Short mmCIF file of C-alpha atoms and ligand atoms in Angstrom, two decimals:
data_model
loop_
_atom_site.label_atom_id
_atom_site.label_comp_id
_atom_site.label_asym_id
_atom_site.label_seq_id
_atom_site.Cartn_x
_atom_site.Cartn_y
_atom_site.Cartn_z
CA MET A 813 66.59 148.18 126.96
CA GLU A 814 68.46 150.99 125.25
CA GLU A 815 70.76 151.11 128.21
CA SER A 816 71.43 147.42 128.00
CA VAL A 817 72.49 147.72 124.35
CA LYS A 818 74.73 150.65 125.10
CA ASN A 819 76.38 148.86 127.98
CA ALA A 820 76.87 145.78 125.90
CA LYS A 821 78.65 147.85 123.32
CA LEU A 822 80.86 149.51 125.89
CA ILE A 823 81.85 146.25 127.48
CA TRP A 824 82.41 144.52 124.17
CA ASP A 825 84.65 147.34 123.02
CA ARG A 826 86.80 146.81 126.07
CA CYS A 827 86.84 143.08 125.41
CA LEU A 828 87.92 143.74 121.84
CA GLN A 829 90.85 145.83 122.94
CA TYR A 830 92.06 143.00 125.07
CA ILE A 831 91.43 140.34 122.44
CA LYS A 832 93.28 142.41 119.89
CA SER A 833 96.38 142.21 121.99
CA ARG A 834 96.08 138.46 122.22
CA VAL A 835 95.36 137.25 118.68
CA ASN A 836 96.98 138.05 115.36
CA GLU A 837 95.54 140.73 113.15
CA GLN A 838 94.14 138.39 110.55
CA SER A 839 92.23 136.31 113.09
CA PHE A 840 91.02 139.42 114.81
CA LYS A 841 89.56 140.78 111.59
CA THR A 842 88.03 137.49 110.59
CA TRP A 843 86.59 136.28 113.85
CA PHE A 844 86.02 139.29 116.08
CA ILE A 845 85.22 142.33 113.98
CA PRO A 846 82.03 140.74 112.59
CA ILE A 847 80.64 140.18 116.09
CA ILE A 848 77.86 142.52 117.17
CA PRO A 849 77.28 143.06 120.90
CA GLN A 850 73.55 142.83 121.54
CA LYS A 851 72.66 143.23 125.16
CA ILE A 852 73.77 142.77 128.69
CA GLU A 853 71.42 141.29 131.22
CA LYS A 854 72.46 140.46 134.75
CA ASP A 855 75.87 138.98 134.24
CA THR A 856 75.39 137.79 130.72
CA LEU A 857 76.73 139.51 127.67
CA THR A 858 75.00 138.43 124.44
CA ILE A 859 76.89 138.74 121.21
CA GLN A 860 75.59 138.10 117.75
CA VAL A 861 77.65 135.96 115.38
CA PRO A 862 77.02 135.41 111.66
CA SER A 863 76.63 131.63 111.68
CA LYS A 864 76.71 128.50 113.71
CA PHE A 865 80.03 127.65 112.23
CA PHE A 866 81.35 130.95 113.43
CA TYR A 867 80.18 130.20 116.93
CA GLU A 868 81.75 126.75 116.88
CA TRP A 869 85.00 128.19 115.67
CA LEU A 870 85.08 130.74 118.46
CA GLU A 871 84.34 128.10 121.07
CA GLU A 872 87.00 125.77 119.79
CA ASN A 873 89.73 128.28 119.21
CA TYR A 874 89.19 131.22 121.48
CA LEU A 875 87.37 129.86 124.48
CA ASP A 876 90.27 130.61 126.82
CA ILE A 877 90.61 134.21 125.80
CA LEU A 878 86.87 134.78 125.86
CA THR A 879 86.43 133.23 129.29
CA GLU A 880 89.29 135.24 130.64
CA ILE A 881 88.09 138.59 129.38
CA ILE A 882 84.48 138.00 130.33
CA SER A 883 85.37 137.22 133.91
CA LYS A 884 87.64 140.23 133.94
CA GLU A 885 84.88 142.51 132.72
CA LEU A 886 81.83 140.95 134.35
CA GLY A 887 83.24 139.20 137.35
CA ASP A 888 83.23 135.53 138.23
CA LYS A 889 79.58 135.06 137.44
CA GLY A 890 80.01 136.66 134.05
CA LYS A 891 78.72 134.68 131.09
CA LEU A 892 78.82 134.99 127.37
CA ALA A 893 75.78 134.08 125.28
CA TYR A 894 75.65 133.82 121.52
CA SER A 895 72.85 134.75 119.25
CA ILE A 896 73.27 133.23 115.87
CA LEU A 897 72.19 135.34 112.97
CA ILE A 898 71.88 132.51 110.53
CA ASN A 899 71.04 129.16 111.88
CA SER A 900 70.79 127.02 108.83
CA PRO A 901 73.07 127.83 105.93
CA GLN A 902 70.54 126.34 103.51
CA ILE A 903 67.75 128.71 104.35
CA THR A 904 69.92 131.76 104.20
CA GLU A 905 71.23 130.85 100.84
CA LYS A 906 67.67 130.58 99.52
CA LYS A 907 66.69 133.87 101.06
CA ILE A 908 69.57 135.61 99.41
CA GLU A 909 68.73 134.09 96.10
CA GLU A 910 65.06 135.00 96.31
CA THR A 911 65.51 138.60 97.24
CA LYS A 912 68.68 139.60 95.50
CA PRO A 913 69.80 137.12 92.93
CA ASP A 914 72.99 139.07 92.39
CA LYS A 915 73.97 139.29 96.00
CA LYS A 916 76.53 136.53 95.77
CA SER A 917 79.78 137.27 97.46
CA ASN A 918 82.77 137.99 95.29
CA PHE A 919 84.25 134.80 96.51
CA GLU A 920 81.23 132.77 95.49
CA LYS A 921 81.17 134.35 92.05
CA LYS A 922 84.83 133.73 91.53
CA ILE A 923 84.58 130.15 92.62
CA SER A 924 81.51 129.30 90.62
CA THR A 925 82.88 130.69 87.37
CA ARG A 926 86.03 128.79 87.95
CA PHE A 927 84.07 125.60 88.37
CA GLU A 928 81.84 126.18 85.39
CA ASN A 929 84.87 126.77 83.26
CA GLN A 930 86.44 123.60 84.46
CA ASN A 931 83.25 121.67 83.81
CA TYR A 932 84.28 119.89 86.87
CA PHE A 933 82.02 116.86 87.03
CA SER A 934 83.28 115.14 84.02
CA LYS A 935 80.53 113.13 82.37
CA LYS A 936 83.30 110.93 81.10
CA TYR A 937 83.51 109.40 84.54
CA THR A 938 80.32 107.59 85.44
CA PHE A 939 79.47 104.41 87.31
CA ASP A 940 78.28 102.96 84.02
CA ASN A 941 81.71 103.01 82.49
CA PHE A 942 83.52 102.06 85.67
CA ILE A 943 84.32 98.39 85.29
CA GLU A 944 83.82 96.45 88.45
CA GLY A 945 86.13 93.72 89.73
CA ASP A 946 87.24 92.27 93.04
CA SER A 947 89.83 95.01 93.29
CA ASN A 948 87.36 97.87 93.39
CA ARG A 949 83.95 96.38 94.20
CA LEU A 950 83.62 97.70 97.73
CA ALA A 951 84.73 101.20 96.79
CA LYS A 952 82.30 101.32 93.90
CA SER A 953 79.29 100.00 95.76
CA ALA A 954 79.94 102.26 98.73
CA ALA A 955 80.14 105.23 96.37
CA GLN A 956 76.92 104.20 94.68
CA ALA A 957 75.13 103.83 97.99
CA VAL A 958 76.36 107.27 99.01
CA SER A 959 75.20 108.87 95.78
CA LYS A 960 71.67 107.59 96.42
CA LYS A 961 71.55 108.91 99.97
CA PRO A 962 74.39 111.32 100.60
CA GLY A 963 74.95 111.90 104.29
CA GLU A 964 72.46 109.26 105.28
CA THR A 965 74.50 106.10 105.09
CA SER A 966 77.07 105.00 107.61
CA PHE A 967 79.74 105.69 104.98
CA ASN A 968 80.35 109.20 106.19
CA PRO A 969 83.02 110.13 105.55
CA LEU A 970 83.77 107.80 102.71
CA MET A 971 87.50 107.50 102.31
CA ILE A 972 88.97 105.76 99.29
CA TYR A 973 92.66 105.11 99.04
CA ALA A 974 94.70 103.58 96.26
CA ASP A 975 97.85 104.01 94.29
CA VAL A 976 97.82 106.37 91.38
CA GLY A 977 95.80 105.47 88.29
CA LEU A 978 93.45 102.98 89.91
CA GLY A 979 90.20 104.94 89.67
CA LYS A 980 89.85 107.19 92.72
CA THR A 981 89.11 110.32 90.74
CA HIS A 982 86.82 108.39 88.43
CA ILE A 983 84.74 107.10 91.34
CA MET A 984 84.51 110.53 92.94
CA HIS A 985 83.27 112.16 89.76
CA ALA A 986 80.82 109.33 89.24
CA LEU A 987 79.53 109.78 92.78
CA ALA A 988 79.00 113.51 92.29
CA TYR A 989 77.48 113.03 88.87
CA GLU A 990 75.05 110.38 90.07
CA THR A 991 74.08 112.45 93.10
CA LYS A 992 73.18 115.37 90.85
CA LEU A 993 71.25 113.07 88.56
CA ILE A 994 69.11 111.77 91.39
CA ASN A 995 68.95 115.02 93.35
CA PRO A 996 69.70 118.00 91.13
CA GLU A 997 69.25 120.45 93.99
CA LYS A 998 72.04 118.92 96.06
CA LYS A 999 75.18 120.96 96.15
CA CYS A 1000 78.20 118.87 95.31
CA PHE A 1001 81.66 120.32 95.42
CA TYR A 1002 84.52 118.34 94.02
CA LEU A 1003 88.07 119.61 94.30
CA SER A 1004 91.56 118.39 94.95
CA SER A 1005 93.16 119.18 98.28
CA GLU A 1006 95.62 121.34 96.35
CA SER A 1007 92.82 123.54 95.01
CA PHE A 1008 91.32 123.62 98.47
CA THR A 1009 94.64 124.87 99.82
CA SER A 1010 95.17 127.51 97.18
CA GLN A 1011 91.60 128.78 97.47
CA PHE A 1012 92.05 129.02 101.20
CA ILE A 1013 95.32 130.90 100.87
CA GLU A 1014 93.72 133.24 98.37
CA ALA A 1015 90.79 133.77 100.70
CA ILE A 1016 93.13 134.70 103.52
CA ARG A 1017 94.96 137.09 101.26
CA ASN A 1018 91.73 138.78 100.19
CA ASN A 1019 90.21 138.84 103.62
CA GLU A 1020 87.54 136.37 102.56
CA THR A 1021 88.05 133.58 105.04
CA GLN A 1022 84.47 133.79 106.22
CA GLU A 1023 83.19 133.59 102.63
CA PHE A 1024 85.40 130.61 101.99
CA VAL A 1025 84.01 128.86 105.02
CA ASN A 1026 80.42 129.74 104.21
CA TYR A 1027 80.86 128.48 100.71
CA TYR A 1028 82.01 125.02 101.71
CA ILE A 1029 79.84 124.53 104.76
CA ASN A 1030 76.93 124.97 102.41
CA SER A 1031 77.72 121.80 100.52
CA ASP A 1032 75.59 118.70 100.68
CA VAL A 1033 78.42 116.62 99.34
CA LEU A 1034 82.03 117.73 99.63
CA LEU A 1035 84.54 115.63 97.72
CA ILE A 1036 88.23 116.27 98.35
CA ASP A 1037 90.55 114.38 96.04
CA ASP A 1038 94.15 113.50 96.92
CA ILE A 1039 93.99 114.55 100.55
CA GLN A 1040 97.66 113.54 100.95
CA PHE A 1041 98.64 116.98 99.69
CA LEU A 1042 97.33 118.44 102.94
CA THR A 1043 100.18 116.82 104.84
CA GLY A 1044 102.23 119.42 106.61
CA LYS A 1045 99.82 122.23 105.77
CA GLU A 1046 98.76 123.03 109.28
CA LYS A 1047 96.42 125.92 108.74
CA THR A 1048 94.59 124.39 105.83
CA GLN A 1049 94.15 121.17 107.77
CA GLU A 1050 92.76 123.13 110.65
CA MET A 1051 90.24 124.81 108.39
CA PHE A 1052 89.33 121.55 106.73
CA PHE A 1053 88.89 119.95 110.13
CA HIS A 1054 86.32 122.53 111.13
CA ILE A 1055 84.45 122.39 107.86
CA PHE A 1056 84.50 118.63 108.14
CA ASN A 1057 83.06 118.71 111.66
CA HIS A 1058 80.39 121.12 110.68
CA LEU A 1059 79.29 119.14 107.64
CA HIS A 1060 79.33 115.91 109.56
CA ARG A 1061 77.29 117.34 112.38
CA TYR A 1062 74.62 118.46 109.95
CA GLY A 1063 74.48 115.15 108.16
CA LYS A 1064 76.25 116.31 105.03
CA GLN A 1065 78.39 113.91 103.06
CA ILE A 1066 82.16 114.01 102.93
CA VAL A 1067 84.19 111.96 100.48
CA ILE A 1068 87.97 111.84 100.55
CA SER A 1069 90.60 110.11 98.50
CA SER A 1070 94.22 109.48 99.28
CA ASP A 1071 97.18 107.74 97.69
CA CYS A 1072 97.88 105.79 100.87
CA PRO A 1073 95.99 104.43 103.88
CA PRO A 1074 95.24 106.95 106.65
CA THR A 1075 97.84 105.38 108.93
CA GLN A 1076 100.53 106.35 106.45
CA LEU A 1077 99.40 109.93 106.02
CA LYS A 1078 102.37 111.37 107.82
CA GLY A 1079 102.15 115.01 108.79
CA MET A 1080 98.39 114.88 109.12
CA HIS A 1081 96.79 115.86 112.41
CA GLU A 1082 95.78 112.90 114.53
CA ARG A 1083 92.42 114.46 115.25
CA LEU A 1084 91.71 114.77 111.55
CA LEU A 1085 92.81 111.20 110.90
CA SER A 1086 90.59 109.94 113.68
CA ARG A 1087 87.63 111.61 111.98
CA PHE A 1088 88.21 109.55 108.87
CA LYS A 1089 87.54 106.46 110.96
CA TRP A 1090 83.99 107.56 111.66
CA GLY A 1091 82.87 106.32 108.31
CA LEU A 1092 84.12 103.79 105.82
CA THR A 1093 87.70 103.53 104.66
CA THR A 1094 88.19 101.32 101.66
CA ASP A 1095 90.95 100.71 99.18
CA ILE A 1096 91.18 99.95 95.49
CA GLN A 1097 93.69 97.30 94.56
CA LYS A 1098 95.40 96.75 91.26
CA PRO A 1099 92.96 95.10 88.88
CA ASP A 1100 93.20 91.35 88.45
CA PHE A 1101 93.61 89.78 85.04
CA GLU A 1102 89.87 89.41 84.34
CA THR A 1103 89.14 93.00 85.27
CA LYS A 1104 91.94 94.22 83.04
CA ILE A 1105 90.47 92.24 80.14
CA ALA A 1106 87.03 93.71 80.83
CA ILE A 1107 88.43 97.23 80.91
CA ILE A 1108 90.34 96.81 77.65
CA ASP A 1109 87.26 95.28 76.10
CA SER A 1110 85.02 98.14 77.12
CA LYS A 1111 87.44 100.75 75.77
CA LEU A 1112 87.59 98.91 72.46
CA ILE A 1113 83.82 98.63 72.26
CA GLN A 1114 83.47 102.35 72.97
CA ASN A 1115 85.69 102.96 69.97
CA ASP A 1116 84.03 100.31 67.89
CA ILE A 1117 87.23 98.41 67.31
CA LYS A 1118 87.74 94.67 67.20
CA VAL A 1119 90.89 93.02 68.47
CA PRO A 1120 91.49 89.25 68.79
CA LEU A 1121 91.19 87.92 72.32
CA ASN A 1122 94.73 86.58 72.49
CA LEU A 1123 96.04 90.08 71.85
CA ILE A 1124 93.81 91.53 74.54
CA LYS A 1125 95.18 88.93 76.93
CA TYR A 1126 98.71 89.80 75.94
CA ILE A 1127 98.11 93.46 76.69
CA ALA A 1128 96.43 92.65 80.00
CA SER A 1129 99.30 90.51 81.17
CA SER A 1130 101.91 93.03 80.08
CA ILE A 1131 100.57 95.96 82.04
CA ASN A 1132 100.92 95.52 85.75
CA THR A 1133 100.96 99.07 86.91
CA ASN A 1134 97.55 100.65 86.80
CA ILE A 1135 94.47 101.38 84.78
CA ARG A 1136 95.72 104.69 83.52
CA ASP A 1137 98.57 102.91 81.75
CA LEU A 1138 96.17 100.31 80.46
CA GLU A 1139 94.03 103.05 78.98
CA GLY A 1140 97.07 104.83 77.61
CA THR A 1141 98.05 101.70 75.76
CA ILE A 1142 94.63 101.29 74.18
CA VAL A 1143 94.43 104.94 73.15
CA SER A 1144 97.87 104.71 71.66
CA LEU A 1145 97.02 101.52 69.78
CA ILE A 1146 93.88 103.04 68.35
CA ALA A 1147 95.77 106.15 67.29
CA HIS A 1148 98.54 104.19 65.59
CA ALA A 1149 96.11 101.91 63.83
CA SER A 1150 93.97 104.73 62.47
CA LEU A 1151 97.00 106.79 61.49
CA ASN A 1152 98.42 103.97 59.41
CA ASP A 1153 95.02 102.73 58.43
CA SER A 1154 96.02 99.31 59.70
CA GLN A 1155 94.72 96.58 61.97
CA ILE A 1156 95.78 96.25 65.56
CA ASN A 1157 98.14 93.31 65.29
CA PHE A 1158 100.83 91.73 67.39
CA GLU A 1159 103.63 93.84 65.91
CA LEU A 1160 101.85 97.07 66.69
CA VAL A 1161 100.95 95.93 70.21
CA LYS A 1162 104.57 95.05 70.91
CA GLN A 1163 105.77 98.37 69.59
CA VAL A 1164 103.28 100.40 71.61
CA LEU A 1165 103.88 98.39 74.77
CA SER A 1166 107.61 98.88 74.54
CA ASN A 1167 107.05 102.62 74.73
CA ILE A 1168 104.48 102.58 77.44
CA VAL A 1169 105.51 99.90 79.87
CA GLN A 1170 108.91 101.30 80.70
CA LYS A 1171 107.93 104.93 80.52
CA VAL A 1172 104.92 105.45 82.65
CA GLU A 1173 105.48 103.16 85.58
CA THR A 1174 104.66 105.75 88.17
CA GLU A 1175 104.08 109.39 88.67
CA ILE A 1176 106.88 111.50 89.99
CA ASN A 1177 106.21 111.78 93.69
CA ILE A 1178 108.39 111.50 96.75
CA LYS A 1179 107.79 107.78 97.11
CA TYR A 1180 108.84 107.19 93.54
CA LEU A 1181 111.97 109.29 94.02
CA GLN A 1182 112.87 107.40 97.19
CA LYS A 1183 112.47 104.14 95.33
CA LEU A 1184 114.52 105.37 92.41
CA VAL A 1185 117.38 106.60 94.56
CA SER A 1186 117.40 103.57 96.85
CA GLU A 1187 117.50 101.22 93.88
CA TYR A 1188 120.19 103.24 92.18
CA MET A 1189 122.33 103.69 95.27
CA GLN A 1190 121.59 100.17 96.48
CA ILE A 1191 120.25 100.88 99.90
CA SER A 1192 116.84 99.85 101.21
CA GLU A 1193 113.89 102.19 101.40
CA GLU A 1194 113.77 101.61 105.17
CA GLU A 1195 117.32 102.90 105.45
CA MET A 1196 116.37 105.84 103.29
CA ARG A 1197 113.63 106.81 105.75
CA GLY A 1198 115.52 105.70 108.84
CA SER A 1199 118.11 107.59 110.83
CA SER A 1200 121.34 105.72 110.12
CA ARG A 1201 124.37 108.00 109.87
CA LYS A 1202 126.31 105.63 107.63
CA LYS A 1203 127.91 107.68 104.90
CA GLU A 1204 126.39 106.02 101.84
CA ILE A 1205 122.94 106.04 103.40
CA VAL A 1206 123.19 109.70 104.36
CA ILE A 1207 124.25 110.61 100.82
CA ALA A 1208 121.41 108.63 99.27
CA ARG A 1209 118.93 110.22 101.65
CA GLN A 1210 120.23 113.68 100.85
CA LEU A 1211 120.04 113.06 97.12
CA ALA A 1212 116.47 111.84 97.43
CA MET A 1213 115.53 114.92 99.46
CA TYR A 1214 117.23 117.11 96.89
CA LEU A 1215 115.31 115.48 94.03
CA SER A 1216 112.05 115.69 95.98
CA LYS A 1217 112.55 119.41 96.39
CA ASN A 1218 113.28 119.84 92.69
CA TYR A 1219 110.70 117.54 91.15
CA THR A 1220 107.70 117.78 93.45
CA SER A 1221 105.87 120.72 94.93
CA HIS A 1222 106.18 119.51 98.52
CA SER A 1223 107.32 121.94 101.17
CA LEU A 1224 110.54 121.31 103.08
CA LYS A 1225 108.45 120.34 106.05
CA SER A 1226 106.41 117.83 104.11
CA ILE A 1227 109.53 116.34 102.52
CA GLY A 1228 110.93 115.87 106.02
CA GLU A 1229 107.78 113.97 106.99
CA TYR A 1230 108.22 111.55 104.12
CA PHE A 1231 111.73 110.77 105.28
CA GLY A 1232 110.68 109.31 108.60
CA GLY A 1233 109.61 112.59 110.16
CA LYS A 1234 112.80 114.58 109.82
CA HIS A 1235 112.86 118.23 110.75
CA HIS A 1236 112.73 120.68 107.85
CA SER A 1237 116.14 122.02 108.80
CA THR A 1238 117.51 118.56 107.96
CA VAL A 1239 116.08 118.96 104.49
CA ILE A 1240 117.64 122.39 104.12
CA HIS A 1241 120.92 120.91 105.22
CA ALA A 1242 120.58 118.17 102.60
CA MET A 1243 120.05 120.78 99.86
CA GLN A 1244 123.27 122.46 100.85
CA ALA A 1245 125.18 119.20 101.22
CA VAL A 1246 124.17 118.07 97.73
CA GLU A 1247 125.13 121.42 96.21
CA ASP A 1248 128.54 121.08 97.86
CA MET A 1249 129.00 117.52 96.63
CA LEU A 1250 127.98 118.52 93.12
CA ALA A 1251 130.65 121.17 93.12
CA THR A 1252 133.41 118.87 94.27
CA GLU A 1253 132.59 115.24 93.54
CA LYS A 1254 132.47 114.06 89.98
CA ASN A 1255 131.04 110.71 90.95
CA ILE A 1256 128.01 112.22 92.66
CA ARG A 1257 127.48 114.52 89.68
CA LYS A 1258 127.35 111.50 87.41
CA GLN A 1259 124.99 109.59 89.65
CA LEU A 1260 122.62 112.49 90.05
CA SER A 1261 122.60 113.18 86.35
CA ALA A 1262 121.78 109.52 85.58
CA MET A 1263 118.89 109.66 88.00
CA THR A 1264 117.55 112.92 86.61
CA ASP A 1265 117.62 111.36 83.16
CA MET A 1266 115.44 108.56 84.44
CA ILE A 1267 113.06 111.04 86.00
CA LYS A 1268 112.83 113.05 82.81
CA LEU A 1269 111.89 109.95 80.87
CA LYS A 1270 108.78 109.80 82.98
CA MET A 1271 107.81 113.41 82.70
CA PRO A 1272 104.97 114.26 80.36
CA GLN A 1273 106.31 115.45 77.02
CA ASN A 1274 105.60 119.08 76.34
P1 LIG B 1580 93.41 107.92 90.30
O1 LIG B 1580 92.56 109.10 90.61
O2 LIG B 1580 93.26 106.81 91.29
O3 LIG B 1580 94.83 108.25 90.06
P2 LIG B 1580 91.81 107.85 87.91
O4 LIG B 1580 90.46 107.85 88.50
O5 LIG B 1580 92.29 109.11 87.33
O6 LIG B 1580 92.88 107.29 88.94
O7 LIG B 1580 91.86 106.68 86.81
C1 LIG B 1580 92.82 106.65 85.77
C2 LIG B 1580 92.14 106.30 84.48
O8 LIG B 1580 91.71 104.95 84.52
C3 LIG B 1580 90.92 107.14 84.23
O9 LIG B 1580 90.86 107.47 82.86
C4 LIG B 1580 89.75 106.23 84.59
O10 LIG B 1580 88.62 106.47 83.80
C5 LIG B 1580 90.31 104.86 84.29
N1 LIG B 1580 89.76 103.84 85.18
C6 LIG B 1580 90.16 103.59 86.44
N2 LIG B 1580 89.45 102.58 86.97
C7 LIG B 1580 88.59 102.17 86.01
C8 LIG B 1580 87.60 101.13 85.95
N3 LIG B 1580 87.37 100.31 86.97
N4 LIG B 1580 86.91 101.02 84.79
C9 LIG B 1580 87.16 101.83 83.75
N5 LIG B 1580 88.07 102.79 83.74
C10 LIG B 1580 88.80 102.98 84.86
MG1 LIG B 1581 93.17 111.08 90.86
#
């Protein structure tokens, strides 16, 4: 027995040397150092890994290397067996809590304080105050069904897509909130894909990848908002893919939102997209007239304010963008009225609408910038994303890329994706070309400055 352990260690050390030369340092530290060689019997080397996830990750990412080195060391009949230290994440977690309540990893502590501070299931967003209409009925009822039985319905994953301001975040919070209400012991994690990315990057930096993984594979419900920000972020997508698979395999619920349908999520791995199809994908449309009236009405009731129906109708028909703008209008009306101690009347409504309707049409994202530039430069959005080399189209495309770089946080790669899958070097080239034009062409300077003025109008006032 002793001998078998010793031999296992010897052989594994040799394997490690080889593996080290084949993978990068970070991966080596994360995925190979934690492995403990256990025994060698006949032609089988048994290694102990910290979790099932760990094992799955090795099999999916390093199978080639492992097979190669095992047959090198143990011959053709050589086999590798895994012993998994922790089979079910749930049980381990409990054990840790029972014996050493303070034995949370640094990562876990950091994350949980961050969440507590954020108070991240906002009680403001519940199903009760989510007004239902034809535009959002399916999304709402699917979310409600999920909150009653997370992971047990066929809506797994549940993917909700809609333009900005139509209630995705509201529904996700409501789902998490309701789940906790029914099942307080369920672990629900809500975060945007941007937070997911930055936490992952931080984890890599601090050598805490394994902690990061353990943290999220422990969730019962994982809600990732605005998944579109994962486009072009290869490594994060990869990590999300594995966490996703793991959760799905163990019947845990995944909920995702996006600002466009999966087919339009350019720069997203096909294998990740195909996973989204396993469950239910549903959209939220712009609210119809009746729903808008109901939403305005409910906001007024919450604030105990009465407004004549014809005015409510006027507001509803004036706002055709989204519910966020609708809400903004009501909040603004209430503020004006209470400030001047006056009634909400037609004059006030007109005044408030004139500020809101033109200002907050859309958020500043690449799509908006493409639309802005194509309208301003009078080319179509197809041409903008296409590959025509016509001069005026190229210039418009370059300007839009330039603005995207300056007014959004997208990477060069991701910007390229939005422009019909251009290479990031094309984007770099556009930056340079615009700088050159700005230096020499007055006309372009004027056009760009007019467009930036329009963008600034839409930026939140500081
Ligand atoms: P998104 O995440 O899709 O951009 P949000 O969920 O942030 O949109 O919604 C924008 C605002 O509109 C929020 O304040 C939300 O409460 C409100 N809202 C959206 N849909 C509804 C609805 N059906 N009923 C009531 N309020 C809504
Ligand atoms: Mg949102």
